[in-house]
Amino acid sequence: MFRVLVIDDDKNIRFFIKEALELNKYTVFTANNGVEALKVLEDTHIDLVIVDIMMPQMDGYQFTKELRLVNETMPILMVSAKQLSEDRKKGFLVGIDDYMTKPIDLEEMLLRIKALLRRAKI
């Protein structure tokens, strides 16, 4: 069973994604921001990260930079309300593997997760 970390400061979005993933047999961990997420990663094996951009304490860009310093291969899916091409580009430049905009299409998100895990050869 794959282990996914969902990082978003909106508790409703965290719950929505967590429920959808659990219904599809993923084990889900959650964090409110990048600082909390790094603590989860210290103690737990995670196969894939879903991260928002706009969060308190540490945003998704900074979280990705920090994670990439210690793990270059973990798949990262950025999910954000930001829809500008500059936001997407910045995400890819800091190290994400894929980008989706909110509102989330659950079926598309699940397909992207499967593809990211397949490419990571997990």
Coordinates of C-alpha atoms in Angstrom, one line a residue:
M1 CA 0.0 0.0 0.0
F2 CA 1.4 3.4 -1.0
R3 CA 1.8 6.1 1.6
V4 CA 0.9 9.7 0.6
L5 CA 1.5 12.9 2.5
V6 CA -1.0 15.7 1.8
I7 CA 0.1 19.2 2.8
D8 CA -2.5 22.0 2.7
D9 CA -3.4 24.6 5.2
D10 CA -7.1 24.3 4.3
K11 CA -8.5 21.5 6.6
N12 CA -11.5 20.9 4.2
I13 CA -9.2 20.3 1.2
R14 CA -6.9 18.0 3.3
F15 CA -10.0 16.0 4.4
F16 CA -11.4 15.8 0.8
I17 CA -8.1 14.6 -0.6
K18 CA -7.5 12.2 2.3
E19 CA -10.9 10.6 2.0
A20 CA -10.5 10.2 -1.8
L21 CA -7.1 8.6 -1.5
E22 CA -8.2 6.2 1.4
L23 CA -11.1 5.0 -0.7
N24 CA -8.5 4.1 -3.3
K25 CA -6.4 2.1 -0.9
Y26 CA -3.7 4.7 -0.1
T27 CA -2.4 5.3 3.4
V28 CA -2.6 9.0 4.0
F29 CA -0.7 11.4 6.3
T30 CA -1.5 15.1 6.5
A31 CA 0.2 18.3 7.4
N32 CA -0.9 21.9 7.7
N33 CA 2.3 23.4 6.2
G34 CA 5.8 22.7 5.1
V35 CA 7.3 22.7 8.5
E36 CA 4.8 20.1 9.8
A37 CA 5.4 18.1 6.6
L38 CA 9.1 17.9 7.1
K39 CA 8.6 16.5 10.6
V40 CA 6.2 13.9 9.2
L41 CA 8.9 12.9 6.7
E42 CA 11.5 12.5 9.4
D43 CA 9.5 9.8 11.1
T44 CA 7.5 8.2 8.3
H45 CA 8.3 6.5 5.0
I46 CA 6.3 8.4 2.3
D47 CA 6.0 7.4 -1.3
L48 CA 4.5 10.6 -2.8
V49 CA 3.7 14.1 -1.7
I50 CA 0.8 16.3 -2.6
V51 CA 1.5 19.9 -1.7
D52 CA -0.3 23.3 -1.9
I53 CA 1.7 26.5 -2.6
M54 CA 0.1 29.1 -0.3
M55 CA 0.6 28.0 3.3
P56 CA 1.8 29.7 6.5
Q57 CA 5.3 29.2 8.0
M58 CA 6.7 27.4 4.9
D59 CA 5.0 27.5 1.5
G60 CA 5.0 24.7 -1.1
Y61 CA 7.9 26.1 -3.0
Q62 CA 10.2 26.3 0.0
F63 CA 9.0 22.9 1.2
T64 CA 9.9 21.4 -2.2
K65 CA 13.4 23.0 -2.1
E66 CA 14.0 21.6 1.4
L67 CA 12.8 18.1 0.4
R68 CA 14.9 18.1 -2.8
L69 CA 18.0 18.7 -0.7
V70 CA 17.6 15.3 1.0
N71 CA 15.4 13.4 -1.5
E72 CA 15.8 14.0 -5.2
T73 CA 13.4 11.2 -6.4
M74 CA 10.3 11.4 -4.3
P75 CA 7.3 12.2 -6.5
I76 CA 5.8 15.6 -5.7
L77 CA 2.4 16.7 -7.1
M78 CA 1.7 20.4 -6.5
V79 CA -2.0 21.3 -6.2
S80 CA -2.8 25.0 -6.1
A81 CA -5.4 27.6 -6.8
K82 CA -2.7 29.5 -8.6
Q83 CA -3.3 29.1 -12.3
L84 CA -0.7 31.4 -13.9
S85 CA 2.0 29.8 -16.0
E86 CA 4.7 31.6 -13.9
D87 CA 3.4 29.7 -10.9
R88 CA 3.6 26.4 -12.6
K89 CA 7.1 27.2 -14.0
K90 CA 8.4 28.2 -10.5
G91 CA 7.0 24.8 -9.2
F92 CA 8.9 22.8 -11.8
L93 CA 12.1 24.9 -11.3
V94 CA 12.1 24.1 -7.5
G95 CA 11.6 20.4 -8.2
I96 CA 8.0 19.3 -8.5
D97 CA 7.0 16.5 -10.8
D98 CA 3.5 17.5 -11.7
Y99 CA 1.0 20.4 -11.1
M100 CA -2.8 20.6 -10.9
T101 CA -5.1 23.5 -10.3
K102 CA -8.0 23.7 -7.8
P103 CA -10.8 22.9 -7.9
I104 CA -9.4 19.3 -8.0
D105 CA -10.8 16.8 -10.5
L106 CA -10.5 13.6 -8.3
E107 CA -10.3 11.2 -11.2
E108 CA -7.5 13.2 -12.8
M109 CA -5.6 13.5 -9.5
L110 CA -5.8 9.7 -9.0
L111 CA -4.6 9.1 -12.5
R112 CA -1.7 11.5 -12.1
I113 CA -0.7 9.9 -8.8
K114 CA -0.7 6.4 -10.4
A115 CA 1.5 7.8 -13.2
L116 CA 3.9 9.5 -10.8
L117 CA 4.3 6.3 -8.8
R118 CA 4.7 4.2 -11.9
R119 CA 7.5 6.5 -13.2
A120 CA 9.1 6.4 -9.7
K121 CA 9.2 2.6 -10.2
I122 CA 7.7 2.1 -6.7

